[in-house]
PDB file of C-alpha atoms and ligand atoms in Angstrom:
ATOM      1  CA  UNK A  13    -124.150  29.005 -97.833  1.00  0.00           C
ATOM      2  CA  UNK A  14    -126.433  30.498 -95.247  1.00  0.00           C
ATOM      3  CA  UNK A  15    -129.564  28.460 -94.659  1.00  0.00           C
ATOM      4  CA  UNK A  16    -132.890  30.046 -95.595  1.00  0.00           C
ATOM      5  CA  UNK A  17    -135.329  29.512 -92.732  1.00  0.00           C
ATOM      6  CA  UNK A  18    -138.388  31.187 -94.236  1.00  0.00           C
ATOM      7  CA  UNK A  19    -139.298  32.931 -97.455  1.00  0.00           C
ATOM      8  CA  UNK A  20    -142.153  34.837 -99.092  1.00  0.00           C
ATOM      9  CA  UNK A  21    -142.367  36.469-102.508  1.00  0.00           C
ATOM     10  CA  UNK A  22    -144.719  39.193-103.637  1.00  0.00           C
ATOM     11  CA  UNK A  23    -145.268  40.590-107.136  1.00  0.00           C
ATOM     12  CA  UNK A  24    -147.041  43.870-107.788  1.00  0.00           C
ATOM     13  CA  UNK A  25    -147.340  46.538-110.505  1.00  0.00           C
ATOM     14  CA  UNK A  26    -145.208  49.659-110.083  1.00  0.00           C
ATOM     15  CA  UNK A  27    -148.032  51.822-108.741  1.00  0.00           C
ATOM     16  CA  UNK A  28    -147.112  54.318-106.055  1.00  0.00           C
ATOM     17  CA  UNK A  29    -150.043  53.162-103.925  1.00  0.00           C
ATOM     18  CA  UNK A  30    -148.110  49.903-103.428  1.00  0.00           C
ATOM     19  CA  UNK A  31    -145.254  51.641-101.573  1.00  0.00           C
ATOM     20  CA  UNK A  32    -147.008  51.558 -98.197  1.00  0.00           C
ATOM     21  CA  UNK A  33    -148.255  48.023 -98.853  1.00  0.00           C
ATOM     22  CA  UNK A  34    -144.709  46.797 -99.607  1.00  0.00           C
ATOM     23  CA  UNK A  35    -143.070  48.289 -96.519  1.00  0.00           C
ATOM     24  CA  UNK A  36    -145.884  47.166 -94.213  1.00  0.00           C
ATOM     25  CA  UNK A  37    -145.657  43.620 -95.616  1.00  0.00           C
ATOM     26  CA  UNK A  38    -141.877  43.557 -95.133  1.00  0.00           C
ATOM     27  CA  UNK A  39    -142.281  44.720 -91.533  1.00  0.00           C
ATOM     28  CA  UNK A  40    -144.945  42.062 -90.853  1.00  0.00           C
ATOM     29  CA  UNK A  41    -142.658  39.355 -92.208  1.00  0.00           C
ATOM     30  CA  UNK A  42    -139.681  40.613 -90.185  1.00  0.00           C
ATOM     31  CA  UNK A  43    -141.811  40.582 -87.003  1.00  0.00           C
ATOM     32  CA  UNK A  44    -141.084  36.839 -86.532  1.00  0.00           C
ATOM     33  CA  UNK A  45    -137.526  37.840 -85.489  1.00  0.00           C
ATOM     34  CA  UNK A  46    -138.958  39.923 -82.631  1.00  0.00           C
ATOM     35  CA  UNK A  47    -137.332  43.212 -83.693  1.00  0.00           C
ATOM     36  CA  UNK A  48    -137.481  46.430 -81.674  1.00  0.00           C
ATOM     37  CA  UNK A  49    -139.670  49.279 -82.919  1.00  0.00           C
ATOM     38  CA  UNK A  50    -136.529  51.031 -84.082  1.00  0.00           C
ATOM     39  CA  UNK A  51    -135.370  48.008 -86.085  1.00  0.00           C
ATOM     40  CA  UNK A  52    -138.843  47.701 -87.638  1.00  0.00           C
ATOM     41  CA  UNK A  53    -138.773  51.388 -88.550  1.00  0.00           C
ATOM     42  CA  UNK A  54    -135.370  50.960 -90.191  1.00  0.00           C
ATOM     43  CA  UNK A  55    -136.666  48.021 -92.262  1.00  0.00           C
ATOM     44  CA  UNK A  56    -139.778  49.935 -93.332  1.00  0.00           C
ATOM     45  CA  UNK A  57    -137.734  52.937 -94.359  1.00  0.00           C
ATOM     46  CA  UNK A  58    -135.126  50.971 -96.318  1.00  0.00           C
ATOM     47  CA  UNK A  59    -137.802  48.922 -98.122  1.00  0.00           C
ATOM     48  CA  UNK A  60    -139.712  52.105 -98.932  1.00  0.00           C
ATOM     49  CA  UNK A  61    -136.559  53.552-100.546  1.00  0.00           C
ATOM     50  CA  UNK A  62    -135.815  50.477-102.660  1.00  0.00           C
ATOM     51  CA  UNK A  63    -139.439  50.009-103.782  1.00  0.00           C
ATOM     52  CA  UNK A  64    -139.870  53.714-104.560  1.00  0.00           C
ATOM     53  CA  UNK A  65    -136.744  53.586-106.725  1.00  0.00           C
ATOM     54  CA  UNK A  66    -138.216  50.703-108.714  1.00  0.00           C
ATOM     55  CA  UNK A  67    -141.477  52.615-109.150  1.00  0.00           C
ATOM     56  CA  UNK A  68    -139.951  56.029-109.952  1.00  0.00           C
ATOM     57  CA  UNK A  69    -136.707  55.280-111.786  1.00  0.00           C
ATOM     58  CA  UNK A  70    -136.968  51.756-113.214  1.00  0.00           C
ATOM     59  CA  UNK A  71    -140.293  52.312-114.969  1.00  0.00           C
ATOM     60  CA  UNK A  72    -140.431  56.050-115.694  1.00  0.00           C
ATOM     61  CA  UNK A  73    -143.079  55.821-118.416  1.00  0.00           C
ATOM     62  CA  UNK A  74    -145.077  52.617-118.116  1.00  0.00           C
ATOM     63  CA  UNK A  75    -146.077  50.249-115.335  1.00  0.00           C
ATOM     64  CA  UNK A  76    -143.831  47.243-114.775  1.00  0.00           C
ATOM     65  CA  UNK A  77    -143.575  44.384-112.312  1.00  0.00           C
ATOM     66  CA  UNK A  78    -141.796  44.794-108.977  1.00  0.00           C
ATOM     67  CA  UNK A  79    -140.802  41.618-107.118  1.00  0.00           C
ATOM     68  CA  UNK A  80    -140.330  41.763-103.372  1.00  0.00           C
ATOM     69  CA  UNK A  81    -138.649  38.689-101.902  1.00  0.00           C
ATOM     70  CA  UNK A  82    -138.493  38.390 -98.136  1.00  0.00           C
ATOM     71  CA  UNK A  83    -136.288  35.921 -96.294  1.00  0.00           C
ATOM     72  CA  UNK A  84    -135.257  34.911 -92.827  1.00  0.00           C
ATOM     73  CA  UNK A  85    -131.679  33.632 -92.831  1.00  0.00           C
ATOM     74  CA  UNK A  86    -129.826  31.634 -90.219  1.00  0.00           C
ATOM     75  CA  UNK A  87    -128.472  33.756 -87.371  1.00  0.00           C
ATOM     76  CA  UNK A  88    -131.483  36.063 -87.042  1.00  0.00           C
ATOM     77  CA  UNK A  89    -130.916  37.856 -90.339  1.00  0.00           C
ATOM     78  CA  UNK A  90    -133.746  39.532 -92.230  1.00  0.00           C
ATOM     79  CA  UNK A  91    -133.183  39.802 -95.998  1.00  0.00           C
ATOM     80  CA  UNK A  92    -135.261  41.638 -98.566  1.00  0.00           C
ATOM     81  CA  UNK A  93    -134.647  41.927-102.267  1.00  0.00           C
ATOM     82  CA  UNK A  94    -136.437  44.329-104.589  1.00  0.00           C
ATOM     83  CA  UNK A  95    -136.247  43.438-108.255  1.00  0.00           C
ATOM     84  CA  UNK A  96    -137.404  45.270-111.362  1.00  0.00           C
ATOM     85  CA  UNK A  97    -137.066  44.714-115.100  1.00  0.00           C
ATOM     86  CA  UNK A  98    -136.745  48.394-115.850  1.00  0.00           C
ATOM     87  CA  UNK A  99    -134.162  50.732-117.360  1.00  0.00           C
ATOM     88  CA  UNK A 100    -131.240  49.669-115.140  1.00  0.00           C
ATOM     89  CA  UNK A 101    -128.430  51.788-113.675  1.00  0.00           C
ATOM     90  CA  UNK A 102    -125.442  52.580-115.951  1.00  0.00           C
ATOM     91  CA  UNK A 103    -123.036  53.401-113.091  1.00  0.00           C
ATOM     92  CA  UNK A 104    -124.046  51.820-109.779  1.00  0.00           C
ATOM     93  CA  UNK A 105    -121.129  53.222-107.802  1.00  0.00           C
ATOM     94  CA  UNK A 106    -122.075  56.742-108.830  1.00  0.00           C
ATOM     95  CA  UNK A 107    -125.797  56.151-108.182  1.00  0.00           C
ATOM     96  CA  UNK A 108    -124.975  55.120-104.588  1.00  0.00           C
ATOM     97  CA  UNK A 109    -123.234  58.432-103.817  1.00  0.00           C
ATOM     98  CA  UNK A 110    -125.137  60.770-101.464  1.00  0.00           C
ATOM     99  CA  UNK A 111    -127.097  63.491-103.313  1.00  0.00           C
ATOM    100  CA  UNK A 112    -126.723  61.798-106.705  1.00  0.00           C
ATOM    101  CA  UNK A 113    -130.083  61.823-108.472  1.00  0.00           C
ATOM    102  CA  UNK A 114    -131.439  61.683-112.001  1.00  0.00           C
ATOM    103  CA  UNK A 115    -134.887  62.549-110.628  1.00  0.00           C
ATOM    104  CA  UNK A 116    -136.744  65.858-110.467  1.00  0.00           C
ATOM    105  CA  UNK A 117    -136.898  68.234-107.490  1.00  0.00           C
ATOM    106  CA  UNK A 118    -139.145  65.842-105.584  1.00  0.00           C
ATOM    107  CA  UNK A 119    -136.103  63.513-105.187  1.00  0.00           C
ATOM    108  CA  UNK A 120    -133.144  64.264-102.926  1.00  0.00           C
ATOM    109  CA  UNK A 121    -130.618  61.608-103.951  1.00  0.00           C
ATOM    110  CA  UNK A 122    -130.520  60.136-100.431  1.00  0.00           C
ATOM    111  CA  UNK A 123    -132.287  56.786-100.981  1.00  0.00           C
ATOM    112  CA  UNK A 124    -129.199  54.577-101.177  1.00  0.00           C
ATOM    113  CA  UNK A 125    -127.531  56.501 -98.348  1.00  0.00           C
ATOM    114  CA  UNK A 126    -130.561  55.783 -96.137  1.00  0.00           C
ATOM    115  CA  UNK A 127    -130.599  52.082 -97.134  1.00  0.00           C
ATOM    116  CA  UNK A 128    -126.895  51.850 -96.270  1.00  0.00           C
ATOM    117  CA  UNK A 129    -127.209  53.525 -92.898  1.00  0.00           C
ATOM    118  CA  UNK A 130    -130.313  51.561 -91.821  1.00  0.00           C
ATOM    119  CA  UNK A 131    -129.312  48.085 -93.011  1.00  0.00           C
ATOM    120  CA  UNK A 132    -126.152  46.040 -92.378  1.00  0.00           C
ATOM    121  CA  UNK A 133    -125.560  45.033 -95.984  1.00  0.00           C
ATOM    122  CA  UNK A 134    -126.654  46.465 -99.339  1.00  0.00           C
ATOM    123  CA  UNK A 135    -126.013  44.869-102.725  1.00  0.00           C
ATOM    124  CA  UNK A 136    -127.023  46.426-106.040  1.00  0.00           C
ATOM    125  CA  UNK A 137    -126.987  44.376-109.237  1.00  0.00           C
ATOM    126  CA  UNK A 138    -128.018  46.218-112.373  1.00  0.00           C
ATOM    127  CA  UNK A 139    -127.839  45.924-116.152  1.00  0.00           C
ATOM    128  CA  UNK A 140    -128.910  48.828-118.364  1.00  0.00           C
ATOM    129  CA  UNK A 141    -132.014  47.826-120.308  1.00  0.00           C
ATOM    130  CA  UNK A 142    -132.493  44.668-118.204  1.00  0.00           C
ATOM    131  CA  UNK A 143    -133.252  45.843-114.701  1.00  0.00           C
ATOM    132  CA  UNK A 144    -132.037  46.149-111.146  1.00  0.00           C
ATOM    133  CA  UNK A 145    -132.030  43.993-108.027  1.00  0.00           C
ATOM    134  CA  UNK A 146    -131.323  45.572-104.654  1.00  0.00           C
ATOM    135  CA  UNK A 147    -130.739  43.185-101.762  1.00  0.00           C
ATOM    136  CA  UNK A 148    -130.703  44.394 -98.166  1.00  0.00           C
ATOM    137  CA  UNK A 149    -129.871  42.519 -94.963  1.00  0.00           C
ATOM    138  CA  UNK A 150    -130.235  43.370 -91.327  1.00  0.00           C
ATOM    139  CA  UNK A 151    -129.364  41.232 -88.353  1.00  0.00           C
ATOM    140  CA  UNK A 152    -132.012  41.475 -85.663  1.00  0.00           C
ATOM    141  CA  UNK A 153    -130.457  41.451 -82.208  1.00  0.00           C
ATOM    142  CA  UNK A 154    -131.901  38.610 -80.127  1.00  0.00           C
ATOM    143  CA  UNK A 155    -133.718  39.718 -77.001  1.00  0.00           C
ATOM    144  CA  UNK A 156    -134.196  37.908 -73.734  1.00  0.00           C
ATOM    145  CA  UNK A 157    -137.531  36.083 -73.538  1.00  0.00           C
ATOM    146  CA  UNK A 158    -140.231  38.258 -72.033  1.00  0.00           C
ATOM    147  CA  UNK A 159    -138.011  41.338 -71.743  1.00  0.00           C
ATOM    148  CA  UNK A 160    -140.165  43.413 -74.083  1.00  0.00           C
TER     149      UNK A 160
ATOM    150  CA  UNK B  24    -155.489  67.853 -97.325  1.00  0.00           C
ATOM    151  CA  UNK B  25    -152.403  66.207 -95.717  1.00  0.00           C
ATOM    152  CA  UNK B  26    -151.580  69.387 -93.766  1.00  0.00           C
ATOM    153  CA  UNK B  27    -153.234  71.464 -91.052  1.00  0.00           C
ATOM    154  CA  UNK B  28    -152.461  75.162 -90.540  1.00  0.00           C
ATOM    155  CA  UNK B  29    -152.409  77.469 -87.541  1.00  0.00           C
ATOM    156  CA  UNK B  30    -151.621  81.133 -88.197  1.00  0.00           C
ATOM    157  CA  UNK B  31    -150.556  83.667 -85.569  1.00  0.00           C
ATOM    158  CA  UNK B  32    -149.940  87.164 -86.915  1.00  0.00           C
ATOM    159  CA  UNK B  33    -146.999  86.823 -89.333  1.00  0.00           C
ATOM    160  CA  UNK B  34    -146.039  83.325 -88.211  1.00  0.00           C
ATOM    161  CA  UNK B  35    -147.414  80.063 -89.512  1.00  0.00           C
ATOM    162  CA  UNK B  36    -147.382  76.566 -88.042  1.00  0.00           C
ATOM    163  CA  UNK B  37    -147.970  73.677 -90.409  1.00  0.00           C
ATOM    164  CA  UNK B  38    -148.855  70.250 -89.038  1.00  0.00           C
ATOM    165  CA  UNK B  39    -147.857  67.550 -91.535  1.00  0.00           C
ATOM    166  CA  UNK B  40    -150.123  64.508 -91.365  1.00  0.00           C
ATOM    167  CA  UNK B  41    -149.996  60.821 -92.206  1.00  0.00           C
ATOM    168  CA  UNK B  42    -147.313  58.902 -94.084  1.00  0.00           C
ATOM    169  CA  UNK B  43    -144.893  60.969 -96.173  1.00  0.00           C
ATOM    170  CA  UNK B  44    -143.682  58.789 -99.034  1.00  0.00           C
ATOM    171  CA  UNK B  45    -143.429  59.267-102.801  1.00  0.00           C
ATOM    172  CA  UNK B  46    -147.126  58.419-103.150  1.00  0.00           C
ATOM    173  CA  UNK B  47    -148.255  61.158-100.792  1.00  0.00           C
ATOM    174  CA  UNK B  48    -145.476  63.717-101.137  1.00  0.00           C
ATOM    175  CA  UNK B  49    -146.707  65.319-104.357  1.00  0.00           C
ATOM    176  CA  UNK B  50    -150.054  66.301-102.855  1.00  0.00           C
ATOM    177  CA  UNK B  51    -148.380  67.527 -99.694  1.00  0.00           C
ATOM    178  CA  UNK B  52    -145.912  69.635-101.695  1.00  0.00           C
ATOM    179  CA  UNK B  53    -148.700  71.226-103.731  1.00  0.00           C
ATOM    180  CA  UNK B  54    -150.727  71.980-100.602  1.00  0.00           C
ATOM    181  CA  UNK B  55    -147.676  73.502 -98.898  1.00  0.00           C
ATOM    182  CA  UNK B  56    -146.747  75.587-101.957  1.00  0.00           C
ATOM    183  CA  UNK B  57    -150.255  76.967-102.126  1.00  0.00           C
ATOM    184  CA  UNK B  58    -150.886  77.594 -98.442  1.00  0.00           C
ATOM    185  CA  UNK B  59    -147.441  78.863 -97.456  1.00  0.00           C
ATOM    186  CA  UNK B  60    -147.220  81.197-100.473  1.00  0.00           C
ATOM    187  CA  UNK B  61    -150.685  82.589 -99.760  1.00  0.00           C
ATOM    188  CA  UNK B  62    -149.678  83.449 -96.172  1.00  0.00           C
ATOM    189  CA  UNK B  63    -146.023  84.341 -96.782  1.00  0.00           C
ATOM    190  CA  UNK B  64    -145.024  83.792 -93.117  1.00  0.00           C
ATOM    191  CA  UNK B  65    -142.025  85.436 -91.479  1.00  0.00           C
ATOM    192  CA  UNK B  66    -141.474  82.360 -89.362  1.00  0.00           C
ATOM    193  CA  UNK B  67    -142.598  78.967 -90.600  1.00  0.00           C
ATOM    194  CA  UNK B  68    -142.818  76.134 -88.068  1.00  0.00           C
ATOM    195  CA  UNK B  69    -143.293  72.624 -89.387  1.00  0.00           C
ATOM    196  CA  UNK B  70    -144.733  70.350 -86.697  1.00  0.00           C
ATOM    197  CA  UNK B  71    -144.311  66.634 -87.405  1.00  0.00           C
ATOM    198  CA  UNK B  72    -146.098  65.072 -84.402  1.00  0.00           C
ATOM    199  CA  UNK B  73    -148.839  63.654 -86.661  1.00  0.00           C
ATOM    200  CA  UNK B  74    -146.437  61.973 -89.100  1.00  0.00           C
ATOM    201  CA  UNK B  75    -146.637  58.175 -88.901  1.00  0.00           C
ATOM    202  CA  UNK B  76    -143.869  57.446 -91.380  1.00  0.00           C
ATOM    203  CA  UNK B  77    -141.421  59.368 -93.542  1.00  0.00           C
ATOM    204  CA  UNK B  78    -138.811  58.360 -96.127  1.00  0.00           C
ATOM    205  CA  UNK B  79    -136.507  60.394 -98.405  1.00  0.00           C
ATOM    206  CA  UNK B  80    -139.558  61.908-100.112  1.00  0.00           C
ATOM    207  CA  UNK B  81    -140.053  63.945 -96.930  1.00  0.00           C
ATOM    208  CA  UNK B  82    -136.553  65.375 -97.208  1.00  0.00           C
ATOM    209  CA  UNK B  83    -137.446  66.956-100.549  1.00  0.00           C
ATOM    210  CA  UNK B  84    -140.712  68.312 -99.096  1.00  0.00           C
ATOM    211  CA  UNK B  85    -138.935  70.031 -96.199  1.00  0.00           C
ATOM    212  CA  UNK B  86    -136.032  71.313 -98.318  1.00  0.00           C
ATOM    213  CA  UNK B  87    -138.520  72.915-100.679  1.00  0.00           C
ATOM    214  CA  UNK B  88    -140.157  74.799 -97.773  1.00  0.00           C
ATOM    215  CA  UNK B  89    -136.768  75.780 -96.421  1.00  0.00           C
ATOM    216  CA  UNK B  90    -135.616  77.122 -99.807  1.00  0.00           C
ATOM    217  CA  UNK B  91    -138.797  79.125-100.139  1.00  0.00           C
ATOM    218  CA  UNK B  92    -138.292  80.741 -96.744  1.00  0.00           C
ATOM    219  CA  UNK B  93    -134.628  81.504 -97.584  1.00  0.00           C
ATOM    220  CA  UNK B  94    -135.653  83.181-100.819  1.00  0.00           C
ATOM    221  CA  UNK B  95    -138.327  85.315 -99.200  1.00  0.00           C
ATOM    222  CA  UNK B  96    -136.184  86.302 -96.195  1.00  0.00           C
ATOM    223  CA  UNK B  97    -138.185  84.236 -93.701  1.00  0.00           C
ATOM    224  CA  UNK B  98    -137.100  81.508 -91.303  1.00  0.00           C
ATOM    225  CA  UNK B  99    -138.109  77.900 -90.790  1.00  0.00           C
ATOM    226  CA  UNK B 100    -137.799  75.342 -88.054  1.00  0.00           C
ATOM    227  CA  UNK B 101    -139.057  71.813 -87.526  1.00  0.00           C
ATOM    228  CA  UNK B 102    -140.416  70.459 -84.251  1.00  0.00           C
ATOM    229  CA  UNK B 103    -141.866  67.304 -82.666  1.00  0.00           C
ATOM    230  CA  UNK B 104    -140.093  64.935 -85.041  1.00  0.00           C
ATOM    231  CA  UNK B 105    -141.052  61.288 -84.337  1.00  0.00           C
ATOM    232  CA  UNK B 106    -138.181  58.813 -83.820  1.00  0.00           C
ATOM    233  CA  UNK B 107    -138.458  57.139 -87.236  1.00  0.00           C
ATOM    234  CA  UNK B 108    -138.416  60.430 -89.154  1.00  0.00           C
ATOM    235  CA  UNK B 109    -135.602  61.695 -86.945  1.00  0.00           C
ATOM    236  CA  UNK B 110    -133.409  58.772 -88.023  1.00  0.00           C
ATOM    237  CA  UNK B 111    -134.065  59.640 -91.673  1.00  0.00           C
ATOM    238  CA  UNK B 112    -133.112  63.292 -91.087  1.00  0.00           C
ATOM    239  CA  UNK B 113    -129.939  62.254 -89.276  1.00  0.00           C
ATOM    240  CA  UNK B 114    -128.894  59.800 -92.016  1.00  0.00           C
ATOM    241  CA  UNK B 115    -129.399  62.538 -94.605  1.00  0.00           C
ATOM    242  CA  UNK B 116    -127.649  65.222 -92.523  1.00  0.00           C
ATOM    243  CA  UNK B 117    -130.714  67.462 -92.748  1.00  0.00           C
ATOM    244  CA  UNK B 118    -130.326  68.730 -89.186  1.00  0.00           C
ATOM    245  CA  UNK B 119    -127.229  70.615 -90.360  1.00  0.00           C
ATOM    246  CA  UNK B 120    -129.391  72.654 -92.752  1.00  0.00           C
ATOM    247  CA  UNK B 121    -132.804  73.030 -91.123  1.00  0.00           C
ATOM    248  CA  UNK B 122    -133.058  73.899 -87.396  1.00  0.00           C
ATOM    249  CA  UNK B 123    -134.850  71.143 -85.466  1.00  0.00           C
ATOM    250  CA  UNK B 124    -136.081  71.361 -81.902  1.00  0.00           C
ATOM    251  CA  UNK B 125    -135.554  68.342 -79.647  1.00  0.00           C
TER     252      UNK B 125
HETATM  253  N1  ATP C   1    -134.344  50.550-109.602  1.00  0.00           N
HETATM  254  C1  ATP C   1    -133.699  51.541-110.266  1.00  0.00           C
HETATM  255  N2  ATP C   1    -133.738  51.585-111.628  1.00  0.00           N
HETATM  256  C2  ATP C   1    -133.088  52.557-112.306  1.00  0.00           C
HETATM  257  N3  ATP C   1    -132.374  53.546-111.722  1.00  0.00           N
HETATM  258  C3  ATP C   1    -132.280  53.557-110.378  1.00  0.00           C
HETATM  259  C4  ATP C   1    -132.935  52.557-109.583  1.00  0.00           C
HETATM  260  N4  ATP C   1    -132.663  52.812-108.277  1.00  0.00           N
HETATM  261  C5  ATP C   1    -131.874  53.917-108.274  1.00  0.00           C
HETATM  262  N5  ATP C   1    -131.644  54.373-109.518  1.00  0.00           N
HETATM  263  C6  ATP C   1    -130.781  55.525-109.879  1.00  0.00           C
HETATM  264  O1  ATP C   1    -129.958  55.847-108.769  1.00  0.00           O
HETATM  265  C7  ATP C   1    -130.160  57.207-108.377  1.00  0.00           C
HETATM  266  C8  ATP C   1    -129.972  57.353-106.900  1.00  0.00           C
HETATM  267  O2  ATP C   1    -130.998  56.670-106.172  1.00  0.00           O
HETATM  268  P1  ATP C   1    -131.375  57.184-104.706  1.00  0.00           P
HETATM  269  O3  ATP C   1    -132.508  56.387-104.211  1.00  0.00           O
HETATM  270  O4  ATP C   1    -130.147  57.236-103.872  1.00  0.00           O
HETATM  271  O5  ATP C   1    -131.823  58.706-104.938  1.00  0.00           O
HETATM  272  P2  ATP C   1    -133.164  59.241-105.653  1.00  0.00           P
HETATM  273  O6  ATP C   1    -134.147  58.137-105.793  1.00  0.00           O
HETATM  274  O7  ATP C   1    -132.776  59.949-106.889  1.00  0.00           O
HETATM  275  O8  ATP C   1    -133.695  60.300-104.582  1.00  0.00           O
HETATM  276  P3  ATP C   1    -134.463  59.934-103.190  1.00  0.00           P
HETATM  277  O9  ATP C   1    -134.309  58.466-102.972  1.00  0.00           O
HETATM  278  O10 ATP C   1    -133.749  60.729-102.149  1.00  0.00           O
HETATM  279  O11 ATP C   1    -135.856  60.347-103.372  1.00  0.00           O
HETATM  280  C9  ATP C   1    -131.519  57.567-108.932  1.00  0.00           C
HETATM  281  O12 ATP C   1    -131.699  58.954-109.138  1.00  0.00           O
HETATM  282  C10 ATP C   1    -131.558  56.776-110.236  1.00  0.00           C
HETATM  283  O13 ATP C   1    -130.851  57.445-111.247  1.00  0.00           O
HETATM  284 MG1   MG C   2    -134.634  56.907-104.219  1.00  0.00          MG
END
């Protein structure tokens, strides 16, 4: 078991105006690991993808609750999990393929591909009718003190 | 409007502005559809210097512009892409489809 050094949890309704709030909050929390601007950008982007999926796909018709759990793990690892109680994903392996989308022409089917290329570890747990939890981890490379 | 336009003869430059996510992309797409169609440019340049953040929603926005230009026999290129947006384009392989200046 990896020790959890810090943790924060945030619940919000699946309104699209919360997308920028969620990624900014995740970046603020990750800041305690002293990430580079590039690492922060990667975290913001990956969180934006996971949260947008919960807002767009999990609750297509009504508003639902999205839970964002942020953690700092031993070894300088940032972890974020995005959980919904929406429609779920029938075939996760297929959903993770590049260009696969069930969305309209404002979606490109690249969300999971972006999460995978920007984070070190991506886990998707989903049950149709129950919901989906996406957990992402990124190790933040330690920097020498003062060498900003 | 989340875009700013500069027209020179048959060519159009569009400056995208702000954060391009799912929340903002719809309005940006509508504005682009309207303004680009009205001007029907031969060469469309999309300038991204004023974009503070972009996720996969921006890919769909740019692909829509690119498809429109293909269909009408025009061209499109993208310039001044900030580092964060550039990483998204690279991960999605978009540079292989739409020409991007360094
Ligand atoms: N939280 C979720 N609940 C239900 N379905 C989901 C969820 N997340 C993803 N999916 C399914 O997985 C597919 C792929 O997701 P992905 O993020 O890769 O692409 P997209 O959201 O369709 O497009 P993009 O992210 O490029 O805008 C979605 O189209 C949807 O069918
Ligand atoms: Mg997505």
